[in-house]
Coordinates of C-alpha atoms in Angstrom, one line a residue:
X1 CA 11.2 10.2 -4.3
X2 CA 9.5 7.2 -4.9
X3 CA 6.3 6.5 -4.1
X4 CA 5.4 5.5 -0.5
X5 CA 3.3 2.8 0.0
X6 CA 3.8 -1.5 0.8
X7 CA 6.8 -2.7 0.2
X8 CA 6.9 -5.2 -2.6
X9 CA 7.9 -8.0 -0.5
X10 CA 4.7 -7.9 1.8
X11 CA 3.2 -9.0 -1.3
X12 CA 4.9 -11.8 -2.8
X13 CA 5.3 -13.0 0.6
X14 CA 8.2 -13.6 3.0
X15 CA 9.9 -16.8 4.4
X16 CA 9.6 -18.2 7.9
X17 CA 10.5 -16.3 10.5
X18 CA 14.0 -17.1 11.7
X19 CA 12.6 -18.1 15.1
X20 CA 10.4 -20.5 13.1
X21 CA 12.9 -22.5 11.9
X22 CA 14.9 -22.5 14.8
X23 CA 12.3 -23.2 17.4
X24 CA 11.8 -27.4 16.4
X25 CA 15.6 -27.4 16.6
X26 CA 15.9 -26.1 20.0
X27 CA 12.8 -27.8 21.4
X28 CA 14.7 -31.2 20.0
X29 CA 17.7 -30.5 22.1
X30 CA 15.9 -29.5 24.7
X31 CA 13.7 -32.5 25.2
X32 CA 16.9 -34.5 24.6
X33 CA 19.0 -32.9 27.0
X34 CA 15.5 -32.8 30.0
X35 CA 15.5 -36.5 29.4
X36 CA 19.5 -37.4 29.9
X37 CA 18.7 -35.5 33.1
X38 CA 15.6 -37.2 34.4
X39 CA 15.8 -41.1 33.4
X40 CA 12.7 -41.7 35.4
X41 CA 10.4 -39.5 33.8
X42 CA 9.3 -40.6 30.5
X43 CA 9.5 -37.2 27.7
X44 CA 10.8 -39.2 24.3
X45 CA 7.2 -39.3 23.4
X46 CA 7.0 -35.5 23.6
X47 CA 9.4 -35.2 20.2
X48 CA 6.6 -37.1 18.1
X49 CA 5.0 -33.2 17.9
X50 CA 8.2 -32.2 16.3
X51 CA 7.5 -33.3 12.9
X52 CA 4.2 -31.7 12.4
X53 CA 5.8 -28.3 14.2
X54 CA 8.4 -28.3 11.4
X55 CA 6.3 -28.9 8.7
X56 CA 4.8 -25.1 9.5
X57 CA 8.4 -24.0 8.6
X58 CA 10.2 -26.4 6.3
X59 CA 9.5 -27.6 3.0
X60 CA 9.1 -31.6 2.6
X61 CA 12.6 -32.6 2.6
X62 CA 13.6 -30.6 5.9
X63 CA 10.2 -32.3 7.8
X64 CA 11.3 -35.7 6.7
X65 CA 14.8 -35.1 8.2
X66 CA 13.2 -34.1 11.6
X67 CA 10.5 -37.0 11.5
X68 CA 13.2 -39.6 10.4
X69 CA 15.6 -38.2 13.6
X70 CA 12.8 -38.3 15.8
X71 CA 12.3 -42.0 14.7
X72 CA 15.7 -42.9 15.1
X73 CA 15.9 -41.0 18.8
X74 CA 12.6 -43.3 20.0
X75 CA 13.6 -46.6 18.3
X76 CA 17.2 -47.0 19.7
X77 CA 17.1 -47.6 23.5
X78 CA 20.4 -47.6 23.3
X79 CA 20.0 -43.8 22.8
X80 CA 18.3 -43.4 26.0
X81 CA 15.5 -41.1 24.8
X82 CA 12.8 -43.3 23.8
X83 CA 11.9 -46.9 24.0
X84 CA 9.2 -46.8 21.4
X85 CA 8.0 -50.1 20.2
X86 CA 5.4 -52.0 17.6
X87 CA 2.8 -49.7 16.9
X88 CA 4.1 -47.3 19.3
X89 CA 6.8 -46.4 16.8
X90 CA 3.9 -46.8 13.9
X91 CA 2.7 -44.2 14.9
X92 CA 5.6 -42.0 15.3
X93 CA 6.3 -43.3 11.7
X94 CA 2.6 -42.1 10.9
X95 CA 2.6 -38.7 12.2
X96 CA 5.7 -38.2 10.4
X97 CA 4.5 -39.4 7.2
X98 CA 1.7 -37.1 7.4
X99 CA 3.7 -33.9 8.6
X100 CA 6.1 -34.4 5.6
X101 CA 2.4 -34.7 3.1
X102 CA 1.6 -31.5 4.9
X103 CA 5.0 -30.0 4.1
X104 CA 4.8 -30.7 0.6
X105 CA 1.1 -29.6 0.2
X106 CA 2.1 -26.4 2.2
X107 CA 5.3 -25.2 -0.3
X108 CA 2.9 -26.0 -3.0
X109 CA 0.0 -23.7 -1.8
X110 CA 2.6 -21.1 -0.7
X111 CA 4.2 -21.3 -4.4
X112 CA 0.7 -20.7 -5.8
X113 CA 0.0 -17.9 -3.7
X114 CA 3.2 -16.0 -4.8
X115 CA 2.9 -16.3 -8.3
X116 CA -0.5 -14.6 -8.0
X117 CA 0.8 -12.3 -5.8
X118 CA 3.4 -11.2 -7.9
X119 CA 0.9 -10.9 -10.9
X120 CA -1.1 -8.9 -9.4
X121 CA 1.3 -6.8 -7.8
X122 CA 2.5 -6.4 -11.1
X123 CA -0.9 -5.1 -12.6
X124 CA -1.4 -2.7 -9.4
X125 CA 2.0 -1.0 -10.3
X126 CA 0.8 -1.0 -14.0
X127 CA -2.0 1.2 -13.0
X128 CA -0.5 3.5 -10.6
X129 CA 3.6 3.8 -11.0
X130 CA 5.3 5.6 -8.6
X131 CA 5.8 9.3 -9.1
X132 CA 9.0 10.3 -10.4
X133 CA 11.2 12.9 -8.4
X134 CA 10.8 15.4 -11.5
X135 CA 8.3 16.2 -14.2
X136 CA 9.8 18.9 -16.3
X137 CA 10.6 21.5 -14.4
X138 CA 8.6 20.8 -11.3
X139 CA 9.6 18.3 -8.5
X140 CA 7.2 15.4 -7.2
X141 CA 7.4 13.7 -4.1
X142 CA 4.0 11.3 -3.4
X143 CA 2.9 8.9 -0.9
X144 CA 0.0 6.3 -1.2
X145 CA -1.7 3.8 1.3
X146 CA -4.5 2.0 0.4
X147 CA -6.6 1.0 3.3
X148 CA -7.1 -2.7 2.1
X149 CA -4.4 -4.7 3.5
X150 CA -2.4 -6.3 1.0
X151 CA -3.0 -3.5 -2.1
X152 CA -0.9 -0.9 -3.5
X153 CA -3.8 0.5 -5.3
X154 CA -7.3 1.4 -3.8
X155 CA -9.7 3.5 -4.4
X156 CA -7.1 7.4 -4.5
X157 CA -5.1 8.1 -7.0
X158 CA -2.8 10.4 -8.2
X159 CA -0.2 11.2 -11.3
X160 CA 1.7 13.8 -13.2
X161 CA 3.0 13.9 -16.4
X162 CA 4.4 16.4 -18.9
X163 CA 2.4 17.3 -22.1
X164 CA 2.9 19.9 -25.2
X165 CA 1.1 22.4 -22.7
X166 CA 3.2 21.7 -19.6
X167 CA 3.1 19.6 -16.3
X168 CA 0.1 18.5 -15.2
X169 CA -0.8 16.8 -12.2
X170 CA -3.8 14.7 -10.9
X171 CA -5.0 13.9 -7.4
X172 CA -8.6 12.0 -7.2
X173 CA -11.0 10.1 -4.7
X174 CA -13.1 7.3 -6.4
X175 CA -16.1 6.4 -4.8
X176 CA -15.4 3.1 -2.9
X177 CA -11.6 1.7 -1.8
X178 CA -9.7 -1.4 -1.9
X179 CA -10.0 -3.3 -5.1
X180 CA -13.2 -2.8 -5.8
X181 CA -12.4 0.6 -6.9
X182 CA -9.6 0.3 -8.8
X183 CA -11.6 -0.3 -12.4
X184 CA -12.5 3.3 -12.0
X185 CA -9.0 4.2 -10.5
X186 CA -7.6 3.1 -13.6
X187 CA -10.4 4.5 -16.4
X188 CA -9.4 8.1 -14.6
X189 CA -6.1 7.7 -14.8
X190 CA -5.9 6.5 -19.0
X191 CA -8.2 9.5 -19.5
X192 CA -5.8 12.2 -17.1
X193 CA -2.8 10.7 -19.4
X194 CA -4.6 11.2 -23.2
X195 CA -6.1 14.9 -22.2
X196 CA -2.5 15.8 -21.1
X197 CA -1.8 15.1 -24.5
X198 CA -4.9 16.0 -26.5
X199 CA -6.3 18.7 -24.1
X200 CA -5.5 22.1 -24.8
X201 CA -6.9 23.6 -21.6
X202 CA -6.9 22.1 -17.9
X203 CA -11.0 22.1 -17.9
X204 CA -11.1 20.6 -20.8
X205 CA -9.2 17.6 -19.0
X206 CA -11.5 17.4 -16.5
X207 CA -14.3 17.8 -18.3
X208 CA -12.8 14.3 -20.2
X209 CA -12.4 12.8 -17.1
X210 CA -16.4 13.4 -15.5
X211 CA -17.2 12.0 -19.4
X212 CA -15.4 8.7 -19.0
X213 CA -17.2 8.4 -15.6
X214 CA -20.5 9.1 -16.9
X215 CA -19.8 6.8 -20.0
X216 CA -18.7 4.0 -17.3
X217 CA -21.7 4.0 -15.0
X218 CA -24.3 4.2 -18.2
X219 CA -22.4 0.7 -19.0
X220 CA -24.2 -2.7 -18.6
X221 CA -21.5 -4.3 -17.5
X222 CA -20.7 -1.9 -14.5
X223 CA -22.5 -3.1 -11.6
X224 CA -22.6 0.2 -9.4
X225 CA -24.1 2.7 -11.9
X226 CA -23.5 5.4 -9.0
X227 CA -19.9 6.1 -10.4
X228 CA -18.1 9.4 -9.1
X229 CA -14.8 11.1 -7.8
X230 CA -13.3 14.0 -6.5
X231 CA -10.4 15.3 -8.0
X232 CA -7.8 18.3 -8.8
X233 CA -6.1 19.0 -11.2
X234 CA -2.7 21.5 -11.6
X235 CA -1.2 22.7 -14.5
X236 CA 2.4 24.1 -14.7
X237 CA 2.6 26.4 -17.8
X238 CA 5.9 26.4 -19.4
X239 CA 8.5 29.4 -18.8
X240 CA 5.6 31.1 -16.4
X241 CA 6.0 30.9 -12.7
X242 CA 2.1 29.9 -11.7
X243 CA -0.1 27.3 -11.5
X244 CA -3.3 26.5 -12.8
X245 CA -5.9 24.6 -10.6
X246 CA -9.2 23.1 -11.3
X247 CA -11.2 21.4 -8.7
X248 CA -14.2 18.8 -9.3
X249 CA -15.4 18.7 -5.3
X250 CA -12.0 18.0 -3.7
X251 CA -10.7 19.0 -0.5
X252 CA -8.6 22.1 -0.9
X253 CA -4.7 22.5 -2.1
X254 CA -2.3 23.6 0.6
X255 CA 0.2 26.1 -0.1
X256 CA 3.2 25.9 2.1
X257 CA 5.2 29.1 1.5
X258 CA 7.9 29.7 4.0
X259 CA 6.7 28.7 7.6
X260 CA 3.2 29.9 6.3
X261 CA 0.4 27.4 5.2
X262 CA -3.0 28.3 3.4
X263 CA -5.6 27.4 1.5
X264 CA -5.5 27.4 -2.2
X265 CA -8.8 29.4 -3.1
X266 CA -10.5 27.9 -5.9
X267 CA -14.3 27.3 -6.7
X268 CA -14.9 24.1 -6.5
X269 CA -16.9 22.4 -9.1
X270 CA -19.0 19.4 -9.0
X271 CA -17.2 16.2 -8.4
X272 CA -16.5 13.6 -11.5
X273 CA -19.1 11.4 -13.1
X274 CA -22.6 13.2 -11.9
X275 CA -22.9 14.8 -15.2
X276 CA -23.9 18.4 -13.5
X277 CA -21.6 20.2 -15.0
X278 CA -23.3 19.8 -18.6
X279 CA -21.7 21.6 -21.7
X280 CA -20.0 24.7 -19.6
X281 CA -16.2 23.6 -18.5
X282 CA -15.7 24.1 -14.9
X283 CA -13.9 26.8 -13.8
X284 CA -10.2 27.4 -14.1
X285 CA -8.0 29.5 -10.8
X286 CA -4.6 30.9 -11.6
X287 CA -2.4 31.4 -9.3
X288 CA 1.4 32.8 -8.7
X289 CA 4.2 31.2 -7.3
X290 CA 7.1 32.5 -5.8
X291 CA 10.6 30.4 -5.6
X292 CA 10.2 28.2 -2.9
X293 CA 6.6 27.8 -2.8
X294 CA 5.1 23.9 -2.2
X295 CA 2.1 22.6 -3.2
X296 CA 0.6 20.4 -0.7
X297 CA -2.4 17.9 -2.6
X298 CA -4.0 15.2 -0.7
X299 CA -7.2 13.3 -0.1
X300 CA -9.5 13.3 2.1
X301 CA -8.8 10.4 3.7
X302 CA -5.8 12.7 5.9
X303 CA -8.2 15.5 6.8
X304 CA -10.9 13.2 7.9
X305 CA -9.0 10.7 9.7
X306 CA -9.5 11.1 13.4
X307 CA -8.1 9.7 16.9
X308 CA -9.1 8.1 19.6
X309 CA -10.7 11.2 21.0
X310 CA -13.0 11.5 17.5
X311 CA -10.9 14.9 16.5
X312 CA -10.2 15.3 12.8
X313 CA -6.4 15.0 11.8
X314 CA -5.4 18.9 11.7
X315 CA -3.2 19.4 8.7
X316 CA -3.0 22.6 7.5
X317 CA -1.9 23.1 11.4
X318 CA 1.1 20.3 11.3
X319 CA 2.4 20.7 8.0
X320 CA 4.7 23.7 9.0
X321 CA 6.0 22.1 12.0
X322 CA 6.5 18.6 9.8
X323 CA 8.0 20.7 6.7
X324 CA 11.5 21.1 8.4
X325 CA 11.8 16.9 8.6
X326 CA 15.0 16.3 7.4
X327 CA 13.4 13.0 5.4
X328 CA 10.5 14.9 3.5
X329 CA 7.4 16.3 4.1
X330 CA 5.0 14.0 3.0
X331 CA 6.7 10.8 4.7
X332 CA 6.7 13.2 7.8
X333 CA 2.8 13.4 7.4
X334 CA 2.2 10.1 7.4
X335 CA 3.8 9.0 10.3
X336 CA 2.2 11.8 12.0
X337 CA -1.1 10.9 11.0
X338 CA -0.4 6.9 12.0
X339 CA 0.8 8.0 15.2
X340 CA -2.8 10.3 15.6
X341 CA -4.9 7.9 14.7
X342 CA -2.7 5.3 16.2
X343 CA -2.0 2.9 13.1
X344 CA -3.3 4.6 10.7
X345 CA -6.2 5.5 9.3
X346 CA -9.1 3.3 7.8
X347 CA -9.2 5.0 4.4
X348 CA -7.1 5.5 1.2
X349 CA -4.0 8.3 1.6
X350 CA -2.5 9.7 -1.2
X351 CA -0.3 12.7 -0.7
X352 CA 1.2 14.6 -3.8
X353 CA 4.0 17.3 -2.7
X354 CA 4.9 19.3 -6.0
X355 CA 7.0 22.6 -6.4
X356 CA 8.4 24.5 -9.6
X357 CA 12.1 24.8 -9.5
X358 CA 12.6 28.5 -9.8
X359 CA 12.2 31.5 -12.1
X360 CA 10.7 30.1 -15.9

């Protein structure tokens, strides 16, 4: 499944609304239509608003159509709409001058803004590609939201990949959202990909990731020296039917087994880039897993979202209730928790669903 998150369009930006387009249309038929039916009350000066209207909607040459019809309908009497004269019609000829300048300086500005759009979009999904619907032997199925409008990326993050020592997957909370974070978003997420590579053991990883933290915030050119993260990190051995978890300060795993959900138990360790942890590697849980089992990783901007009422969004609780969705778990959460917190919540979401596909 791919990733959940904004749709690319929202980005690069959209055309008009329909009703946009249609509305100077209809409101020039109208007005010509009111005044056939009432002769004594003068409305032909009402269409000089026209031009400027359509120049929200249509590019240059569309405005200049409706200013150039709008001149026509006032400077024919023998229309019977209008009986503009002198610098009556000047100024209709003015205004629609100026709406088609507008136009044009509008399709320009709107052309601008897409092509940055697009580049950026482009670097967001460089950073943080969606996850694939298998790694190896283990199924993926994530789903991100930043909470600046507009992003793909923010501050969460999340990835899994497949190495000489098996899957490995990576669910983190940067200090910070939006775009601010996602410098450190990105710095995680280079280190996560070489350690699955270079890294023997699963604390080892981590212990790469809290040093390219502590590297980062020692850096002059960082401006918030005060660089950390939560994170977890999962390890899939190859032809063995457990897991392998290390956490650095993050909320807890969920194991969904059946209609049962619980807790992963695993000592957390301190959380990325505080440099606590020193020489010793923090420590490593292993854990069975039966056919069928689902791993449940998220952030905590689920478990601390709350509603109206100021209760905390109750995962753990909804998860076996939303696991029999017919369109997926994790897309199930998220509409429950936008419907709690009745939009959405005001922080990051990232929600990693992972499961091994059988006996190894």
């Amino acid at each position: 499944m791919k990733r959940g998150r904004e749709e690319p369009g929202r980005l690069r930006g959209e055309p008009p609304p329909r009703w946009a387009r249609i509305a100077p249309a209809v409101a020039l038929v109208a007005l010509v239509l009111a005044q056939a039916l009432t002769p004594d009350v003068e409305l032909g000066f009402f269409l000089a608003g026209l031009p400027p209207v359509a120049a929200f909607a249509y590019g240059a040459g569309g405005t200049a159509v409706f200013a150039a019809v709008v001149l026509l309908l006032l400077g024919l009497p023998t229309l019977g709409v209008g009986h503009a004269r002198g610098t009556d019609l000047a100024t209709v000829a003015a205004v629609g001058l100026l709406s088609v300048v507008i136009a044009w300086v509008r399709q320009r500005r709107d052309a601008q803004l897409v092509s940055v759009r697009t580049v950026a979009e482009a670097a967001q999904l460089a950073v943080l590609p969606p996850v694939p619907e298998r790694v190896g032997a283990v199924r993926c199925s994530g789903l991100y939201r930043a909470a600046q409008r507009g992003t793909l990326v923010g501050g969460d993050l999340y990835d899994v990949r497949a190495g000489p020592h098996g899957v490995r997957a990576l669910v983190g909370d940067v200090q910070g959202h939006g775009l601010a974070a996602v410098g450190t978003v990105a710095a995680l997420l280079g280190a996560f990909r070489e350690g699955v590579i270079d890294d023997a053991g699963l604390a080892a990883v981590a212990g790469r990731l809290d040093r390219r933290l502590v590297a980062d915030a020692r850096a002059a050119s960082v401006e918030h020296p005060e660089l950390f993260a939560t994170a977890v990190l999962l390890e899939f051995p190859p032809g063995l039917d457990l897991v392998r978890i290390v956490s650095c300060g993050h909320p807890p795993a969920l194991r969904l087994r059946g209609a049962v959900v619980e807790e992963l138990a695993v000592e957390p360790g301190p959380p990325l880039g505080l440099g606590l942890a020193g020489p010793a590697l923090p420590a490593v849980a292993e854990l069975p897993l039966q056919p069928g089992d689902q791993l449940l990783l998220h952030t905590d901007g689920v478990t601390e979202a709350r509603d109206a009422a100021g209760h905390f969004y109750p995962l753990a609780a909804r998860v076996p209730v939303l696991a029999r969705d017919p369109g997926g778990l994790v897309r199930a959460v998220w509409r429950d928790l936008a419907a709690f917190t009745d939009g959405g919540p005001r922080d990051d979401v990232a929600l990693l669903l992972l499961s091994l596909d059988g006996p190894g």
